[in-house]
Coordinates of C-alpha atoms in Angstrom, one line a residue:
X1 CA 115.3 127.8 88.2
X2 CA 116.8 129.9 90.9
X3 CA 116.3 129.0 94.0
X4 CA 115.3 131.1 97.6
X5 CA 117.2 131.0 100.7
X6 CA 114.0 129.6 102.2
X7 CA 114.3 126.6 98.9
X8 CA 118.4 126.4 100.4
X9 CA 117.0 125.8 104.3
X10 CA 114.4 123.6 103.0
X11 CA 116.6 121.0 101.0
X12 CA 119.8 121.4 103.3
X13 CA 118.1 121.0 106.9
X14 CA 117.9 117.5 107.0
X15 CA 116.7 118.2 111.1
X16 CA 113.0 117.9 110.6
X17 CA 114.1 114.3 108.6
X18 CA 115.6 113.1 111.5
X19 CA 112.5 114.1 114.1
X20 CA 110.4 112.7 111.9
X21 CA 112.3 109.3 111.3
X22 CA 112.6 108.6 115.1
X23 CA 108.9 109.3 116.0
X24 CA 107.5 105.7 117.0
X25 CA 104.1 106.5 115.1
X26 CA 105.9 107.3 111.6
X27 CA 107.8 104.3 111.8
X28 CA 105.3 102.1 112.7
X29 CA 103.6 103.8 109.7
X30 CA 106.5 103.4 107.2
X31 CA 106.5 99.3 108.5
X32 CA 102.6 99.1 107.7
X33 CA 102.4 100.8 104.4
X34 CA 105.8 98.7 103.5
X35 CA 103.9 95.3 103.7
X36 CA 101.0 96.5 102.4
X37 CA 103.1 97.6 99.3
X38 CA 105.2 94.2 99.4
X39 CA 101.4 92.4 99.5
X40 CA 100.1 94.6 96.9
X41 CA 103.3 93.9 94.6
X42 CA 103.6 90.2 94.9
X43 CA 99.9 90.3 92.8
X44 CA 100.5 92.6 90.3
X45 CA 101.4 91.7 86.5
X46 CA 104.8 93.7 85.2
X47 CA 102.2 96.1 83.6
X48 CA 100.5 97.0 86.4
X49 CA 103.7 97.0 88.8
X50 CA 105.4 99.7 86.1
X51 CA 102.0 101.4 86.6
X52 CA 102.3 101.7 91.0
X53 CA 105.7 102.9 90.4
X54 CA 104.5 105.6 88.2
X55 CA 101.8 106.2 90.4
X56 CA 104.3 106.2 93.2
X57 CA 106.4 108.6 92.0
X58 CA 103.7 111.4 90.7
X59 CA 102.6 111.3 94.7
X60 CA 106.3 111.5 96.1
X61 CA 106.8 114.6 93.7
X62 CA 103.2 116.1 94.5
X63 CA 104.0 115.5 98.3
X64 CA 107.4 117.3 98.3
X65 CA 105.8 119.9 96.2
X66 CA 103.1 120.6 99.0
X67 CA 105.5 120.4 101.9
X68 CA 108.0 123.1 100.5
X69 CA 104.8 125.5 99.7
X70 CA 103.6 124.4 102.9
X71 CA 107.4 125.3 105.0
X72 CA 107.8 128.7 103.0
X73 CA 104.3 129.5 104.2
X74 CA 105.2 128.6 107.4
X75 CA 108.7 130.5 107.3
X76 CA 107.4 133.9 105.6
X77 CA 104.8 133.6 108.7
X78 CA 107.1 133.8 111.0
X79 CA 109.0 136.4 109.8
X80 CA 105.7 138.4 109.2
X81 CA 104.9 137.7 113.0
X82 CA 108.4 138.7 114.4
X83 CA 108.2 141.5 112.3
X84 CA 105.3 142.8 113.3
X85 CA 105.7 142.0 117.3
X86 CA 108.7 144.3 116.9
X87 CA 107.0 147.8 115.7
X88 CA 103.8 147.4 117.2

């Protein structure tokens, strides 16, 4: 699949990453959902930890797919709103 210049910006600006990763609030977030995982795992059977992995993985790859829609919406509405500030 070919990708946009709005795809290129999306996977090579690694800025918004780096905001995110040093809020206090995600991180504490990221620690919290880490030992819950770690809790969860310790329980689990081989079966079932094969099965949160899967499950895992289907929600990273919906998640990613819903934040590039959501920053090319975001993007073409900008350019939309610059364009139109400038001939009105």
């Amino acid at each position: 699949m070919e990708h946009s210049v709005i795809d290129y910006i999306y996977v090579t600006n690694q800025t918004v990453n780096e905001k995110v990763k040093e809020n206090k609030e995600f991180r504490k977030a990221s620690e919290r959902a880490l030992k819950c995982y770690d809790k969860l795992n310790e329980t689990l059977t081989d079966e079932q930890k094969d099965d949160l992995e899967r499950f895992i993985e289907n929600e990273v790859t919906q998640t990613d797919i819903m934040l590039r829609a959501a920053f090319k919406c975001g993007i073409k509405y900008g350019v939309r709103l610059v364009a139109e500030s400038m001939f009105d």
